[in-house]
Short mmCIF file of C-alpha atoms in Angstrom, two decimals:
data_model
loop_
_atom_site.label_atom_id
_atom_site.label_comp_id
_atom_site.label_asym_id
_atom_site.label_seq_id
_atom_site.Cartn_x
_atom_site.Cartn_y
_atom_site.Cartn_z
CA LEU L 1 106.77 126.40 26.69
CA GLN L 2 108.41 126.05 30.07
CA GLU L 3 108.76 127.32 33.61
CA VAL L 4 111.71 129.58 34.25
CA THR L 5 113.12 131.09 37.43
CA VAL L 6 113.77 134.82 37.77
CA SER L 7 116.14 135.66 40.60
CA THR L 8 119.30 137.55 41.39
CA ARG L 9 120.67 134.43 43.03
CA ALA L 10 123.13 132.08 41.37
CA GLY L 11 121.58 129.32 39.31
CA ALA L 12 118.49 131.23 38.20
CA ASP L 13 117.46 131.16 34.56
CA TYR L 14 117.16 134.95 34.36
CA SER L 15 117.73 137.97 36.56
CA ARG L 16 115.17 140.22 34.88
CA ILE L 17 111.53 139.61 33.93
CA GLN L 18 112.05 141.37 30.59
CA ASP L 19 114.80 138.92 29.61
CA ALA L 20 112.71 135.89 30.61
CA LEU L 21 109.84 137.04 28.38
CA ALA L 22 112.12 136.86 25.36
CA ASP L 23 111.98 133.08 25.81
CA SER L 24 108.96 130.84 25.16
CA VAL L 25 107.67 130.51 28.72
CA ASP L 26 104.31 129.80 30.27
CA THR L 27 105.36 130.19 33.93
CA LEU L 28 107.61 132.71 35.63
CA ARG L 29 108.80 131.94 39.16
CA ILE L 30 110.15 134.87 41.20
CA GLU L 31 112.58 133.66 43.89
CA SER L 32 114.21 136.88 45.13
CA GLU L 33 113.67 140.62 44.99
CA ILE L 34 113.26 141.70 41.38
CA VAL L 35 113.46 145.45 40.82
CA LEU L 36 111.59 146.68 37.75
CA THR L 37 113.67 149.16 35.76
CA GLU L 38 110.94 149.76 33.20
CA SER L 39 107.25 148.97 32.73
CA VAL L 40 106.48 145.40 31.62
CA ILE L 41 103.52 143.92 29.74
CA LEU L 42 103.14 140.19 30.33
CA PRO L 43 102.15 137.88 27.45
CA ALA L 44 98.62 136.50 27.46
CA GLY L 45 97.84 133.59 29.72
CA ILE L 46 101.12 133.02 31.53
CA THR L 47 101.39 132.13 35.22
CA LEU L 48 103.38 134.30 37.63
CA ILE L 49 104.46 132.50 40.81
CA ILE L 50 106.06 134.56 43.56
CA GLY L 51 107.93 132.29 45.92
CA SER L 52 108.24 132.67 49.69
CA HIS L 53 111.42 134.77 49.26
CA GLY L 54 110.29 136.60 46.12
CA ILE L 55 109.11 140.18 45.77
CA ILE L 56 108.62 142.59 42.86
CA THR L 57 109.60 146.21 43.49
CA GLY L 58 110.27 149.32 41.44
CA ALA L 59 108.08 152.32 40.60
CA TYR L 60 106.92 151.00 37.23
CA THR L 61 103.81 149.31 35.84
CA LEU L 62 103.41 145.54 35.55
CA THR L 63 100.51 144.83 33.20
CA GLY L 64 98.79 141.46 33.35
CA ASN L 65 97.04 139.86 30.40
CA ASN L 66 94.75 137.24 31.94
CA THR L 67 97.79 136.45 34.06
CA VAL L 68 97.47 133.83 36.79
CA LEU L 69 99.12 135.13 39.97
CA LYS L 70 100.09 132.68 42.71
CA ALA L 71 101.70 133.67 46.01
CA GLU L 72 103.51 131.07 48.09
CA GLY L 73 103.03 132.20 51.69
CA PHE L 74 101.45 135.31 53.23
CA ASN L 75 104.45 137.64 53.14
CA GLN L 76 104.87 140.75 51.00
CA ILE L 77 105.19 139.97 47.30
CA ILE L 78 104.76 143.38 45.66
CA SER L 79 105.88 146.89 46.58
CA VAL L 80 103.17 149.52 47.01
CA SER L 81 105.16 151.66 44.56
CA THR L 82 104.72 149.06 41.79
CA ILE L 83 101.56 149.67 39.76
CA LEU L 84 99.59 146.61 38.65
CA ALA L 85 97.35 147.05 35.63
CA GLY L 86 95.58 144.94 33.01
CA SER L 87 93.74 141.73 33.94
CA TRP L 88 94.68 139.10 36.53
CA ILE L 89 93.29 135.68 37.35
CA ILE L 90 93.32 135.69 41.15
CA PRO L 91 90.58 134.24 43.37
CA GLU L 92 91.47 136.51 46.30
CA VAL L 93 93.87 139.34 47.16
CA ARG L 94 95.42 139.90 50.58
CA PRO L 95 96.73 143.22 51.96
CA GLU L 96 99.75 141.32 53.35
CA TRP L 97 100.93 140.98 49.74
CA PHE L 98 101.66 144.71 49.95
CA ALA L 99 103.23 144.65 53.44
CA ALA L 100 100.19 145.20 55.65
CA ALA L 101 101.37 144.71 59.24
CA GLY L 102 98.02 143.91 60.83
CA ASP L 103 99.28 144.82 64.29
CA GLY L 104 96.70 147.50 65.08
CA VAL L 105 99.48 150.11 65.43
CA THR L 106 101.10 150.46 62.00
CA ASP L 107 99.00 152.41 59.50
CA ASP L 108 98.11 149.89 56.78
CA ASN L 109 96.36 152.42 54.54
CA LEU L 110 98.78 152.18 51.59
CA PRO L 111 98.87 148.35 51.54
CA PHE L 112 95.07 148.27 51.63
CA GLN L 113 94.77 150.81 48.82
CA ALA L 114 97.18 148.76 46.67
CA ALA L 115 95.38 145.49 47.48
CA ILE L 116 92.01 147.01 46.58
CA ARG L 117 93.33 148.29 43.25
CA LEU L 118 94.53 144.78 42.39
CA ALA L 119 91.32 143.12 43.60
CA LYS L 120 89.27 145.34 41.30
CA ILE L 121 91.14 144.11 38.21
CA SER L 122 91.24 140.48 39.35
CA SER L 123 88.90 137.67 38.40
CA GLY L 124 87.72 136.97 41.96
CA LYS L 125 87.05 140.60 42.97
CA GLN L 126 87.68 139.53 46.57
CA LEU L 127 89.76 141.07 49.37
CA THR L 128 90.54 138.50 52.07
CA LEU L 129 91.71 139.50 55.53
CA ARG L 130 93.14 137.47 58.39
CA ASN L 131 91.84 137.39 61.95
CA THR L 132 93.79 140.37 63.27
CA THR L 133 93.47 144.14 63.77
CA TYR L 134 94.35 146.51 60.93
CA LEU L 135 94.76 150.24 61.49
CA VAL L 136 93.70 151.98 58.27
CA ASN L 137 93.77 155.77 58.35
CA GLY L 138 92.23 156.34 54.97
CA GLU L 139 88.95 155.84 53.16
CA LEU L 140 88.74 152.55 51.27
CA ARG L 141 86.63 152.56 48.08
CA ILE L 142 85.24 149.04 47.80
CA GLU L 143 82.63 149.20 45.02
CA GLY L 144 82.56 146.00 43.00
CA LEU L 145 84.33 143.98 45.71
CA GLN L 146 83.66 141.26 48.21
CA ILE L 147 85.40 141.64 51.55
CA ARG L 148 85.85 138.39 53.46
CA GLY L 149 86.88 139.55 56.90
CA ASN L 150 87.52 136.27 58.74
CA HIS L 151 86.54 138.23 61.89
CA ALA L 152 89.27 140.83 61.40
CA MET L 153 88.92 144.33 62.82
CA LEU L 154 89.41 147.44 60.69
CA THR L 155 90.00 150.47 62.88
CA SER L 156 90.67 154.13 62.17
CA ASP L 157 91.50 157.10 64.38
CA LEU L 158 91.33 159.54 61.47
CA GLY L 159 87.90 159.37 59.79
CA SER L 160 85.61 157.34 57.53
CA LEU L 161 86.62 153.81 56.53
CA LEU L 162 84.60 151.81 53.99
CA LYS L 163 82.80 153.48 51.11
CA ALA L 164 81.12 152.25 47.93
CA MET L 165 79.33 154.48 45.44
CA GLY L 166 77.22 153.87 42.39
CA SER L 167 75.53 156.76 40.61
CA HIS L 168 72.51 157.91 38.69
CA GLY L 169 72.17 159.28 35.20
CA THR L 170 70.45 162.40 33.94
CA TYR L 171 67.00 163.15 35.33
CA TYR L 172 64.15 163.42 32.81
CA ALA L 173 60.80 165.04 33.49
CA LEU L 174 57.72 162.85 33.68
CA SER L 175 55.26 163.66 30.90
CA GLY L 176 52.20 162.69 32.94
CA ASN L 177 51.08 162.47 36.54
CA VAL L 178 51.75 159.23 38.43
CA TYR L 179 49.61 158.19 41.36
CA LYS L 180 50.09 155.90 44.32
CA GLY L 181 49.28 152.35 43.23
CA ASP L 182 50.29 152.83 39.58
CA SER L 183 52.94 150.51 38.18
CA TRP L 184 54.04 152.67 35.28
CA VAL L 185 55.25 156.17 34.41
CA LYS L 186 55.06 158.29 31.28
CA VAL L 187 58.26 159.75 29.85
CA SER L 188 58.44 161.32 26.41
CA ASP L 189 62.23 161.63 26.12
CA ALA L 190 63.44 159.13 23.52
CA THR L 191 67.02 159.16 24.80
CA PHE L 192 65.92 158.03 28.24
CA LEU L 193 63.55 155.37 26.92
CA SER L 194 66.19 153.88 24.63
CA SER L 195 68.65 153.63 27.54
CA LEU L 196 66.41 151.30 29.56
CA SER L 197 66.20 147.51 29.54
CA LYS L 198 64.28 144.95 31.56
CA GLY L 199 65.83 144.63 35.01
CA ASP L 200 67.29 148.14 35.13
CA VAL L 201 66.66 150.17 38.28
CA VAL L 202 65.33 153.72 38.09
CA LYS L 203 64.84 156.45 40.68
CA MET L 204 61.93 158.89 40.81
CA MET L 205 61.94 162.18 42.68
CA SER L 206 59.55 165.04 43.35
CA ASP L 207 59.99 168.54 44.79
CA GLU L 208 56.88 168.12 46.92
CA ILE L 209 57.66 168.65 50.62
CA VAL L 210 56.44 165.65 52.59
CA GLN L 211 54.86 166.46 55.96
CA PRO L 212 55.52 170.23 55.84
CA ALA L 213 54.26 170.61 59.42
CA ALA L 214 57.46 168.91 60.59
CA MET L 215 59.41 171.95 59.31
CA GLU L 216 61.92 169.74 57.49
CA SER L 217 62.61 169.84 53.74
CA VAL L 218 61.97 166.14 53.16
CA ARG L 219 61.12 165.27 49.56
CA MET L 220 59.73 162.00 48.29
CA GLY L 221 61.76 159.60 46.17
CA GLU L 222 61.69 155.90 45.38
CA MET L 223 63.36 153.30 43.21
CA HIS L 224 61.86 150.61 40.98
CA GLU L 225 62.94 147.78 38.72
CA VAL L 226 61.93 148.04 35.08
CA ARG L 227 59.61 145.31 33.81
CA SER L 228 59.30 146.58 30.25
CA VAL L 229 59.53 149.70 28.09
CA ASP L 230 57.05 150.89 25.47
CA ALA L 231 59.11 153.47 23.61
CA VAL L 232 56.36 154.16 21.05
CA ASN L 233 53.89 155.32 23.67
CA GLY L 234 56.45 156.65 26.14
CA MET L 235 55.66 154.18 28.93
CA VAL L 236 57.94 152.52 31.48
CA TYR L 237 56.42 149.62 33.42
CA PHE L 238 57.62 148.52 36.86
CA ASN L 239 57.59 145.22 38.72
CA ASP L 240 55.87 146.86 41.69
CA PHE L 241 53.53 149.68 42.61
CA VAL L 242 54.41 153.34 43.11
CA ASN L 243 54.20 154.48 46.75
CA TRP L 244 53.43 158.19 46.29
CA ASN L 245 51.88 160.70 43.92
CA TYR L 246 54.34 162.22 41.45
CA LEU L 247 52.81 165.24 39.75
CA THR L 248 54.32 167.12 36.84
CA SER L 249 53.55 170.35 38.70
CA ASN L 250 56.03 169.24 41.41
CA ASN L 251 58.90 168.79 38.95
CA SER L 252 58.62 165.00 39.16
CA ARG L 253 61.45 163.31 37.33
CA ILE L 254 63.14 159.97 36.74
CA ALA L 255 66.69 158.71 36.15
CA ARG L 256 68.41 155.43 35.44
CA VAL L 257 70.55 154.19 38.34
CA GLN L 258 73.97 152.57 37.99
CA LEU L 259 74.26 150.38 41.09
CA ALA L 260 77.58 149.29 42.56
CA ASP L 261 77.79 145.75 43.93
CA VAL L 262 79.45 145.28 47.31
CA ALA L 263 79.58 142.46 49.86
CA ILE L 264 81.09 142.53 53.36
CA LYS L 265 81.20 139.44 55.57
CA ASP L 266 82.59 138.56 59.03
CA LEU L 267 84.18 141.92 59.80
CA LYS L 268 84.45 144.43 62.65
CA VAL L 269 84.71 148.12 61.70
CA TRP L 270 85.73 150.40 64.57
CA LEU L 271 86.04 154.21 64.40
CA THR L 272 87.79 155.59 67.46
CA ILE L 273 87.54 159.28 66.53
CA GLU L 274 84.70 161.45 67.87
CA ASP L 275 83.83 163.02 64.53
CA THR L 276 80.19 163.77 63.66
CA THR L 277 80.96 163.57 59.92
CA ALA L 278 82.86 160.26 59.86
CA VAL L 279 80.99 157.22 58.54
CA ALA L 280 82.23 153.71 59.30
CA VAL L 281 80.44 152.00 56.37
CA ASN L 282 79.02 154.32 53.72
CA LEU L 283 77.17 152.64 50.85
CA GLN L 284 75.49 154.82 48.21
CA TYR L 285 73.58 153.59 45.16
CA CYS L 286 74.60 150.00 45.89
CA ARG L 287 73.37 146.46 45.83
CA ALA L 288 74.75 145.83 49.30
CA TRP L 289 75.13 142.53 51.14
CA VAL L 290 76.50 143.05 54.67
CA ASP L 291 76.59 139.93 56.82
CA ASN L 292 77.87 139.26 60.33
CA VAL L 293 79.43 142.67 60.89
CA ARG L 294 80.03 144.67 64.07
CA ILE L 295 80.35 148.42 63.60
CA LYS L 296 81.24 151.10 66.14
CA ALA L 297 81.26 154.82 65.43
CA PHE L 298 80.63 158.09 67.21
CA THR L 299 77.81 159.19 64.89
CA TYR L 300 77.34 157.16 61.69
CA CYS L 301 77.79 153.39 61.73
CA CYS L 302 76.23 152.16 58.46
CA MET L 303 74.65 154.39 55.83
CA LEU L 304 72.53 152.70 53.17
CA ASP L 305 71.83 155.67 50.93
CA ASN L 306 69.75 155.13 47.78
CA CYS L 307 70.46 151.40 47.90
CA TRP L 308 68.43 148.73 46.12
CA LYS L 309 67.35 145.74 48.23
CA PRO L 310 70.24 146.04 50.73
CA TYR L 311 70.81 143.16 53.14
CA PHE L 312 72.23 143.82 56.63
CA ARG L 313 72.90 141.38 59.48
CA GLY L 314 75.02 142.61 62.34
CA GLN L 315 75.52 144.84 65.35
CA THR L 316 76.07 148.58 65.59
CA PHE L 317 77.23 150.73 68.49
CA GLN L 318 77.17 154.54 68.32
CA SER L 319 77.85 156.93 71.18
CA ASP L 320 76.93 160.46 70.03
CA GLN L 321 74.51 161.86 72.64
CA ASP L 322 73.97 165.34 71.20
CA GLY L 323 71.00 164.60 69.00
CA TYR L 324 72.78 162.80 66.19
CA GLY L 325 73.93 159.21 66.10
CA TYR L 326 72.78 156.60 63.60
CA GLY L 327 73.16 152.83 63.77
CA VAL L 328 71.79 151.67 60.42
CA CYS L 329 70.37 154.50 58.32
CA ALA L 330 68.35 153.56 55.24
CA SER L 331 68.25 156.99 53.63
CA GLY L 332 67.40 158.60 50.32
CA ALA L 333 65.27 156.37 48.11
CA THR L 334 66.53 153.07 49.56
CA MET L 335 63.95 150.37 48.82
CA TYR L 336 63.21 146.88 50.14
CA ALA L 337 65.89 146.91 52.83
CA ASP L 338 66.30 143.64 54.76
CA ILE L 339 67.84 144.67 58.09
CA SER L 340 68.20 142.62 61.25
CA GLY L 341 70.54 142.67 64.22
CA VAL L 342 71.33 144.38 67.51
CA LEU L 343 71.52 148.15 67.09
CA ILE L 344 72.68 149.98 70.24
CA GLY L 345 73.13 153.71 70.63
CA ALA L 346 72.12 156.99 72.19
CA ARG L 347 69.68 157.89 69.38
CA HIS L 348 68.47 156.69 65.98
CA CYS L 349 69.54 153.07 66.30
CA PHE L 350 67.61 152.51 63.06
CA THR L 351 66.18 155.17 60.84
#
């Protein structure tokens, strides 16, 4: 096994990745632009080093197989038209690898989308930014990722920016009434009971209108962590107490929740558009850890919708004065939120 150089320059071992893989190699070093002319699957466990003058281009797929990727420098190393698939051993991914300008003027949406796709199939699951301003006119789906901002600013003049979404499974009817202070529910459906394990999170809902005098269709819901399951007797036990009455006559029901993990640290998120539907940071059904962030938006700064034990430390600024405007909004059945910071706005700094 050996290290070989792939380059179009004189003196290189090979000029094409495909030819180099015919040899017994454990390290490929890319020293110039290499244009893929077909899709390539890398052998298991090799190391791919892209030198300071190297770049891989071509509208084909490069599939890693526990491939170690090392970039020498912070310049572009991969074209956004090249699709990376498989599995990669990379502690962090940078949008500059895909030609992000970071000048606050050039739209870096495509480089960010490509960097996020790679980060999601990498070992580190981390997107690392540099201390600059990135204009990103597109929604970035960041479930499963850590974003280390290094005090960078993400800005958009088009719409929403950061979004992460988990989900919930099928709802099953409760087979008995549950009352405030109980720490269990009754469910007769065997499929649901067999799907649960200790530590899973479930969501309960009811069609009962809470505070009907307020003339708003607000229904009660909450989330709980499973302590144990008694499938024989149709019982699910929680680690904490129920906060409301859930009656079978109110179509009370329960579902297993699939939470997405997301972490954001040392980042500024700035929406410049006056759009009442745009959300700067939108986290739904997540285990969210948001630390040292500054968020500015016209209406929605940070939505924590149906999140489990979200953590938020930061500052929000929202300017909508027409009855909307939300700084940090813990909505849906969000439970045990830990929120602290400076929340400034015309209305609903925290709700």
